[in-house]
PDB file of C-alpha atoms in Angstrom:
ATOM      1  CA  UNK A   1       7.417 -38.006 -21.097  1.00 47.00           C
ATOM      2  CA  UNK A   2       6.113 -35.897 -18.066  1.00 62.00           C
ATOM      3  CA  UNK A   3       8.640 -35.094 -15.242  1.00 78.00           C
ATOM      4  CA  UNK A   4       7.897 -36.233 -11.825  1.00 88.00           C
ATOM      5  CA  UNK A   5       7.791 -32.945 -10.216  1.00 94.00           C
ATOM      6  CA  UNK A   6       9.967 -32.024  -7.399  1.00 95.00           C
ATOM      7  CA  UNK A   7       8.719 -28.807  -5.924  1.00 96.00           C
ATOM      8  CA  UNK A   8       5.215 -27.729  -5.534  1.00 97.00           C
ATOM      9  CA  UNK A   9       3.514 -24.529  -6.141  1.00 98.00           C
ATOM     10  CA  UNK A  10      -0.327 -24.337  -3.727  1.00 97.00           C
ATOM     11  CA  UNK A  11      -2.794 -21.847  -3.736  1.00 97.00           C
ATOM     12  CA  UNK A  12      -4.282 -20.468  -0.777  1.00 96.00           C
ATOM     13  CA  UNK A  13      -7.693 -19.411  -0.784  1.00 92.00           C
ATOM     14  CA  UNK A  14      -9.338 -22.230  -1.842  1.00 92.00           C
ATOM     15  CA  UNK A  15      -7.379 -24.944  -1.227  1.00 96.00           C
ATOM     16  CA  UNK A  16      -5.396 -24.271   1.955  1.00 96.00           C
ATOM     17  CA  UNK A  17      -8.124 -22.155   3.329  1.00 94.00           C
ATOM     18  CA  UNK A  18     -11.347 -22.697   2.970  1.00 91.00           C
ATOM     19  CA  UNK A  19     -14.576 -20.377   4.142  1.00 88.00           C
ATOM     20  CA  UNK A  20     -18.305 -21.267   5.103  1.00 89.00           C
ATOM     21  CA  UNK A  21     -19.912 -18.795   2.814  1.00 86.00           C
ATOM     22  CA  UNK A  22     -23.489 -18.627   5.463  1.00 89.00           C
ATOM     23  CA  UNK A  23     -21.403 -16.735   7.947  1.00 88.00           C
ATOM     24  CA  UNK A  24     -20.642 -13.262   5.816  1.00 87.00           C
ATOM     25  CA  UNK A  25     -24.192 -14.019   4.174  1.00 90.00           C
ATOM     26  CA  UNK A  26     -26.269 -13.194   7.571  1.00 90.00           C
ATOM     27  CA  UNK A  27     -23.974  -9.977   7.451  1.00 88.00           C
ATOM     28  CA  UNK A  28     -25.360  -8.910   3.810  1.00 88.00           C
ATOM     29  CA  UNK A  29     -28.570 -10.175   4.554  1.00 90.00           C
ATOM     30  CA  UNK A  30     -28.769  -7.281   7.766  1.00 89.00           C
ATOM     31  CA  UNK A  31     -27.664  -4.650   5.342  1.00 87.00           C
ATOM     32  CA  UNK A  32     -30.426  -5.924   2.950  1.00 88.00           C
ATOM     33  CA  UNK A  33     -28.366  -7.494   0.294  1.00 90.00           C
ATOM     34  CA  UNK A  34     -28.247 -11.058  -1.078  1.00 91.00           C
ATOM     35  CA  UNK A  35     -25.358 -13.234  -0.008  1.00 90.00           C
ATOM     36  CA  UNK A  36     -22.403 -13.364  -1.782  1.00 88.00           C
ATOM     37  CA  UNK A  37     -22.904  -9.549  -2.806  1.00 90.00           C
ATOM     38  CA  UNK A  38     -19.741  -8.160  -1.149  1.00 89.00           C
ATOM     39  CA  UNK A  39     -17.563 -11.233  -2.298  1.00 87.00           C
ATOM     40  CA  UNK A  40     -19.059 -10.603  -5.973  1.00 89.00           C
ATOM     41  CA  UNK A  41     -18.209  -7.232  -5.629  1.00 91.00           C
ATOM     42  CA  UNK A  42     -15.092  -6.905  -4.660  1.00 88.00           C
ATOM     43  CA  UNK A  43     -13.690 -10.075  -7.253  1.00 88.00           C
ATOM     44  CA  UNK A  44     -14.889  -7.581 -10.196  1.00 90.00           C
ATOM     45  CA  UNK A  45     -12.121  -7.620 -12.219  1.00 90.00           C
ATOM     46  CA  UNK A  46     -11.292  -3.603 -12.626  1.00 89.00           C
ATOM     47  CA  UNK A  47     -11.037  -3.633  -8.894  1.00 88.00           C
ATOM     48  CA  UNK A  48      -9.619  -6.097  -8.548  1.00 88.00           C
ATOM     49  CA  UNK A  49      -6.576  -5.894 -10.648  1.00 90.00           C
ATOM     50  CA  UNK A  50      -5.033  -3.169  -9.098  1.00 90.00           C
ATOM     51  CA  UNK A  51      -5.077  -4.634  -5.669  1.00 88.00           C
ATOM     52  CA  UNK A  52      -3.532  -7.985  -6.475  1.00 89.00           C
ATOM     53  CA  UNK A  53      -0.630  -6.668  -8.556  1.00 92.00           C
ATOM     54  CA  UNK A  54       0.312  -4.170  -5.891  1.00 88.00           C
ATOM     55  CA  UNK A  55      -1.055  -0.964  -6.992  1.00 91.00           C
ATOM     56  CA  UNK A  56      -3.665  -1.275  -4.320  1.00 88.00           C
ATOM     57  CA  UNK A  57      -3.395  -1.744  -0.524  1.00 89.00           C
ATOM     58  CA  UNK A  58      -6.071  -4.131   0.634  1.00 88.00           C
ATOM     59  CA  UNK A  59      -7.408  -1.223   2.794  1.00 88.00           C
ATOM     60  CA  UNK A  60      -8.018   1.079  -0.500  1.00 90.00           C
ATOM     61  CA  UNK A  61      -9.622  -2.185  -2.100  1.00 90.00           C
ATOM     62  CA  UNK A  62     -12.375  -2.860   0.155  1.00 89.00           C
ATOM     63  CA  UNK A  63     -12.769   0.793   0.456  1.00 91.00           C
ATOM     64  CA  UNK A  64     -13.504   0.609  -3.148  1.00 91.00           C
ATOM     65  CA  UNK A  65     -16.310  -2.064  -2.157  1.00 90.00           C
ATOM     66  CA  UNK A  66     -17.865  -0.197   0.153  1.00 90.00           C
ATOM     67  CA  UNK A  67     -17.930   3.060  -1.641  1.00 92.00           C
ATOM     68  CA  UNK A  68     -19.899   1.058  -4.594  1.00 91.00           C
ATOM     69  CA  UNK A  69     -22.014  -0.723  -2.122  1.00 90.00           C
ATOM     70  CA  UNK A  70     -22.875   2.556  -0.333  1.00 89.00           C
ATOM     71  CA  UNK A  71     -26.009   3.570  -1.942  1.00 89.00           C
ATOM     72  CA  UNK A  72     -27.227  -0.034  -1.756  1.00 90.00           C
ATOM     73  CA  UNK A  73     -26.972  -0.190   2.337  1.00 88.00           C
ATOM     74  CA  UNK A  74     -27.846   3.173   3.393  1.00 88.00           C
ATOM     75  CA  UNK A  75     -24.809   5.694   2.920  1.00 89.00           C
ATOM     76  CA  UNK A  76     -20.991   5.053   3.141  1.00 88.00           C
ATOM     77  CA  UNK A  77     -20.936   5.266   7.198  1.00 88.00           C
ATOM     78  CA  UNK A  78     -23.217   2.120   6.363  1.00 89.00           C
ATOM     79  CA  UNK A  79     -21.497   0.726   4.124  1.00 89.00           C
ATOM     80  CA  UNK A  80     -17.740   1.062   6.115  1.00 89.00           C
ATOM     81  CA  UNK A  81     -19.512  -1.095   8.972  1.00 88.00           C
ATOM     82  CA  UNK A  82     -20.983  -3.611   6.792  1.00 89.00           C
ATOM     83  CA  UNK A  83     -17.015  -4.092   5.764  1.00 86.00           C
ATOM     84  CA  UNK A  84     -15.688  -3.781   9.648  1.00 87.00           C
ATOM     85  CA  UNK A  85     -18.030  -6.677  10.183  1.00 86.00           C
ATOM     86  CA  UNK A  86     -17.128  -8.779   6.771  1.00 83.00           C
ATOM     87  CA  UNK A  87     -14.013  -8.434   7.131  1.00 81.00           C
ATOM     88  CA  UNK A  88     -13.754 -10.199  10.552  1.00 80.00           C
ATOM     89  CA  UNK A  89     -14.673 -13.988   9.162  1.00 80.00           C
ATOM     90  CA  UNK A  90     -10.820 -15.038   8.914  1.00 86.00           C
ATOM     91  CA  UNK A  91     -11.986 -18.877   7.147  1.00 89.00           C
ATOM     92  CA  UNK A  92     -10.159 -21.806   8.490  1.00 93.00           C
ATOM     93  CA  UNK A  93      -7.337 -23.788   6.945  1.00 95.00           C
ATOM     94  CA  UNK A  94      -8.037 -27.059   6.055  1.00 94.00           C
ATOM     95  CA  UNK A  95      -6.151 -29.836   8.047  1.00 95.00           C
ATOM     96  CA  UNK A  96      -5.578 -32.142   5.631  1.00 95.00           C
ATOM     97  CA  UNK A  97      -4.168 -29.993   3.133  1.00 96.00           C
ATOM     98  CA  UNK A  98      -1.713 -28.339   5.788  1.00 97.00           C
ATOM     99  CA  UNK A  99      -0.825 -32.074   6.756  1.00 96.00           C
ATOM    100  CA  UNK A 100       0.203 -32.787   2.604  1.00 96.00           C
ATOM    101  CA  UNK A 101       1.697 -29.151   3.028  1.00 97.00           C
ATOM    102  CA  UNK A 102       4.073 -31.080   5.443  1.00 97.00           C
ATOM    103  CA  UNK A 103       3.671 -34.127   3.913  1.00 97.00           C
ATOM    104  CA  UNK A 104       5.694 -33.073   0.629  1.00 97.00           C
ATOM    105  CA  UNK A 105       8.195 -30.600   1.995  1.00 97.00           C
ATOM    106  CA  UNK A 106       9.377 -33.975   4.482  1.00 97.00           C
ATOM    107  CA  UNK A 107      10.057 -35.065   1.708  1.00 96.00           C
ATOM    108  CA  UNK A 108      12.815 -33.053   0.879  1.00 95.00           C
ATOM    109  CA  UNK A 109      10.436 -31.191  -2.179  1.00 97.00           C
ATOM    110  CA  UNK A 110      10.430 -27.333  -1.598  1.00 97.00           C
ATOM    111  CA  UNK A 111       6.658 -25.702  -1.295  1.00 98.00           C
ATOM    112  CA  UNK A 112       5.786 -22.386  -2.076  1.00 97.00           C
ATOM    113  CA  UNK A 113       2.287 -20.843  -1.677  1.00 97.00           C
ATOM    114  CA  UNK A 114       1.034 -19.274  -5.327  1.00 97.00           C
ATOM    115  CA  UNK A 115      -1.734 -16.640  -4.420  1.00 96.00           C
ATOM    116  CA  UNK A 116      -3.202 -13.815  -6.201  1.00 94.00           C
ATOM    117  CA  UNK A 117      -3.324 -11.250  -3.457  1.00 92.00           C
ATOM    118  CA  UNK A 118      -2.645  -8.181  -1.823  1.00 91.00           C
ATOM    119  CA  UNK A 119       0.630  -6.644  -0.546  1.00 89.00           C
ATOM    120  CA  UNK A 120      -0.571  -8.192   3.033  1.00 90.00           C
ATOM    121  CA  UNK A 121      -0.700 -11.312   2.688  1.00 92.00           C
ATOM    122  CA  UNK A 122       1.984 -12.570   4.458  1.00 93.00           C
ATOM    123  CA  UNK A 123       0.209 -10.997   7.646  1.00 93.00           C
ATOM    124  CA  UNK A 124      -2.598 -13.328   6.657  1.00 92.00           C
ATOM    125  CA  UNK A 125      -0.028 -16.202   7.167  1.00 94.00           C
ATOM    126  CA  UNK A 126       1.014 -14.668  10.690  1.00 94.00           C
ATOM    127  CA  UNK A 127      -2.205 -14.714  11.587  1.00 93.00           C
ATOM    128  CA  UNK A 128      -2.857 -18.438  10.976  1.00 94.00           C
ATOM    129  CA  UNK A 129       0.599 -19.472  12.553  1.00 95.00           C
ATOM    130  CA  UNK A 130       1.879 -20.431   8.530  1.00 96.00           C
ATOM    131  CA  UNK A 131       4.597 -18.349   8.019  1.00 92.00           C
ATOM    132  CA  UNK A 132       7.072 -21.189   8.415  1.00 95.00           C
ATOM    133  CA  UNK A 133       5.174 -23.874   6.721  1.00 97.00           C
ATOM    134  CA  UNK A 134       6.515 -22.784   3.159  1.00 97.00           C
ATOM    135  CA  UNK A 135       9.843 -22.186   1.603  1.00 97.00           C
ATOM    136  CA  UNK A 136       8.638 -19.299  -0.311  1.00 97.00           C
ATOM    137  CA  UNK A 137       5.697 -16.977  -0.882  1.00 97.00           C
ATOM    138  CA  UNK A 138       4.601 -15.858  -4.553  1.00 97.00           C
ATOM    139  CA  UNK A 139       1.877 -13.188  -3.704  1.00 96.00           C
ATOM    140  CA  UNK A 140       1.108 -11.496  -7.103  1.00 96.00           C
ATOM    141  CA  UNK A 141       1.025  -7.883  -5.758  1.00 94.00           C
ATOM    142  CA  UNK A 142       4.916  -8.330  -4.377  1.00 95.00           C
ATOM    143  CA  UNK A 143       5.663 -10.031  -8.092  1.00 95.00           C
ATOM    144  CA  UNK A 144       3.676  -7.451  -9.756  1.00 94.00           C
ATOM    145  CA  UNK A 145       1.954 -10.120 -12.470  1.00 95.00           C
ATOM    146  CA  UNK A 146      -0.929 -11.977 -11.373  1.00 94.00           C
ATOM    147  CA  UNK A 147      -1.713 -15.655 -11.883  1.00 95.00           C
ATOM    148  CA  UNK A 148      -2.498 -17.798 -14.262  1.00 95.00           C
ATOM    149  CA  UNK A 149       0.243 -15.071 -16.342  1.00 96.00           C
ATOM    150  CA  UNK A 150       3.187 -16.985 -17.988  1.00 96.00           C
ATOM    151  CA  UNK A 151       5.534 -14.446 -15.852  1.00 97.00           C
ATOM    152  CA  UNK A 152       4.007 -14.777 -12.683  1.00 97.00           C
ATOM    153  CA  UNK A 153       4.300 -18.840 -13.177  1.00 97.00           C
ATOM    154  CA  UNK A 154       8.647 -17.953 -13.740  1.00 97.00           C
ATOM    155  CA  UNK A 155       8.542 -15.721 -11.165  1.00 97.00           C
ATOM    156  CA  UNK A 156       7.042 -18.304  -8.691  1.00 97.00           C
ATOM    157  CA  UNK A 157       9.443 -21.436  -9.898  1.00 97.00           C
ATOM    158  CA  UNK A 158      12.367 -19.143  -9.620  1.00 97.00           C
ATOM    159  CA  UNK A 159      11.292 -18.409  -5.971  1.00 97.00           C
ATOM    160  CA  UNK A 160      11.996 -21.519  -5.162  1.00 96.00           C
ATOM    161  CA  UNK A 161      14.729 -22.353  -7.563  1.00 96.00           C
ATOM    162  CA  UNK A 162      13.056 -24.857  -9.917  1.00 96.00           C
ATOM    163  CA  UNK A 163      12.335 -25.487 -13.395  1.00 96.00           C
ATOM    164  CA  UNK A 164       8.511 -25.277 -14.533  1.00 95.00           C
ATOM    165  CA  UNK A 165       8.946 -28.585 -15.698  1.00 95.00           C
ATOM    166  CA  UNK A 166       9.608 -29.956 -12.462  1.00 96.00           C
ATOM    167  CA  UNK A 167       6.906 -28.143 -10.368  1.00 96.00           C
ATOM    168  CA  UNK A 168       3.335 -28.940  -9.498  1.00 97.00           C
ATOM    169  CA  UNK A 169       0.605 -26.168  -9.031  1.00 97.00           C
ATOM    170  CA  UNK A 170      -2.581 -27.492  -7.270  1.00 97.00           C
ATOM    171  CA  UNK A 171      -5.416 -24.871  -7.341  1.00 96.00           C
ATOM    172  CA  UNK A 172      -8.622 -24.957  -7.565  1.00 95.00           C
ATOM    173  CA  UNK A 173      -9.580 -22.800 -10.520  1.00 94.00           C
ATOM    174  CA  UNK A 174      -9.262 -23.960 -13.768  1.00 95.00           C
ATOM    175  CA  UNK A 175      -7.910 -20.613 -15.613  1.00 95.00           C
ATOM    176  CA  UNK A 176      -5.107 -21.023 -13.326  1.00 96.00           C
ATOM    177  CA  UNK A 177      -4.128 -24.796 -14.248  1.00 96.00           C
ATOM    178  CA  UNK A 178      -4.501 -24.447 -17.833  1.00 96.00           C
ATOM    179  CA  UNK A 179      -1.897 -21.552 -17.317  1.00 96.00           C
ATOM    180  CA  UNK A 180       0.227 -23.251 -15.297  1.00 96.00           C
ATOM    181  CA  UNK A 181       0.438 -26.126 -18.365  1.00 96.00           C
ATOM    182  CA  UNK A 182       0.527 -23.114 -20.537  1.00 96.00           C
ATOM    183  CA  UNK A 183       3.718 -21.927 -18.525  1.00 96.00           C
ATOM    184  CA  UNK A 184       5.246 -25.587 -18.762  1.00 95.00           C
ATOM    185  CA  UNK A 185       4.285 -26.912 -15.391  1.00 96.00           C
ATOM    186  CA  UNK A 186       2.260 -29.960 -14.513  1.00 96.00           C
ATOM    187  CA  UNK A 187      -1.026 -28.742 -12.591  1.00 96.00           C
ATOM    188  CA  UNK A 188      -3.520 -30.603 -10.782  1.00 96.00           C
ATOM    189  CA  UNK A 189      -7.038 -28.776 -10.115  1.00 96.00           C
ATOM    190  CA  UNK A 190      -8.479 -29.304  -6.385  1.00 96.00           C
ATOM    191  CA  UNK A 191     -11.822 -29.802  -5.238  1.00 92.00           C
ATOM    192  CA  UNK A 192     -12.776 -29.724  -1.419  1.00 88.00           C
ATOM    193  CA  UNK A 193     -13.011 -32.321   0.088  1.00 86.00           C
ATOM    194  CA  UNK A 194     -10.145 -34.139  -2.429  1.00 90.00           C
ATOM    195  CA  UNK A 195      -7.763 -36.191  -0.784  1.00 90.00           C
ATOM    196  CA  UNK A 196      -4.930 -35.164  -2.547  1.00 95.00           C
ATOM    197  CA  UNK A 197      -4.000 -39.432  -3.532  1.00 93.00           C
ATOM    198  CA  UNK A 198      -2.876 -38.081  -7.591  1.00 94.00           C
ATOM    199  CA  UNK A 199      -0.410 -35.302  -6.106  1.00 95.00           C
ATOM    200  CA  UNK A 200       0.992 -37.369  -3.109  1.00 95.00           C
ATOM    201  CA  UNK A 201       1.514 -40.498  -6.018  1.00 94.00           C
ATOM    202  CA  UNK A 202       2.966 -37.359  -8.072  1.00 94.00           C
ATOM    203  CA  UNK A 203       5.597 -37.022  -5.415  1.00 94.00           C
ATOM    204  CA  UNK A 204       6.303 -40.002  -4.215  1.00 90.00           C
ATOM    205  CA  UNK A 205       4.259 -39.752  -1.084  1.00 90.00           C
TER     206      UNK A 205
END
């Protein structure tokens, strides 16, 4: 029989924050690319590896990005402003999902944001007043193992100071549930717009 889970483990981009993908597309669509290009290129996987298990600062990532979008948008001094101006679109957190956020850790259940990401992230937090929404942070690059890995899943629960078999993740990606499960946690995939009713029955709410 399944625990009922008494921590919870959230990812950010994607579920907490959310972005309106039309804004960076009238960027690329000035530097004569389709939308979605820069996003597309940066998420390739042998770039993006080494910047979300800390062997990358973001700043050397989309430098990467640029450099491979150069030729594409009319030389690399074109291609470092299409990135000054990409870069800018911060994406808004979603309300609802800060208010469950808040919601579960009322409760008296401990809530720690699970994030593949660079080394910065917790400036990214700063910047939308979140750094003391959460008990604890997992960012890949600081753990060094990237989600959905087994380790990373430990490393996350330990943060924390629960058992997988007591913690939630909810993500929006499937890879990363089915590793969660993998990992021995229970894991409960997102969708925007959800309103969160499974996971708030899940603890109690």
């Amino acid at each position: 029989m399944t625990q009922r889970p008494t921590a919870l483990l959230i990812d950010f981009d994607g579920v907490l924050r959310a972005f309106d993908p039309s804004i960076n597309a009238k960027i690329e669509q000035r530097y004569g690319l389709e939308p979605g290009t820069v996003l597309d290129t940066a998420l390739q996987w042998d770039r993006l590896l080494p910047a979300i298990t800390g062997r990358m600062t973001r700043a050397d990532w989309l430098a990467t990005v640029a450099a491979t979008l150069a030729d594409r948008v009319g030389g690399p001094e074109r291609a470092a402003e299409l990135m000054d101006e990409w870069v800018v679109y911060p994406g808004t957190v979603d309300p609802d999902v800060l208010q469950f956020v808040r919601d579960v850790r009322a409760a008296g259940h401990p809530v720690c944001v699970a994030t593949n990401s660079t080394v910065e992230f917790r400036e990214v937090l700063e910047s939308f007043d979140l750094a003391t929404e959460f008990d604890a942070v997992a960012i890949s690059a600081e753990i060094g193992v990237h989600k959905p890995a087994k380790e990373y899943f430990q490393a996350a629960c330990a943060l924390i100071g629960t058992p997988p078999a007591r913690c939630m993740l909810v993500d929006d990606t499937d890879r990363m549930i089915r590793g969660a499960r993998a990992a021995g946690l229970t894991a409960y995939r997102y969708m925007p717009g959800d309103d969160l009713s499974y996971p708030r029955r899940a603890f109690g709410l």
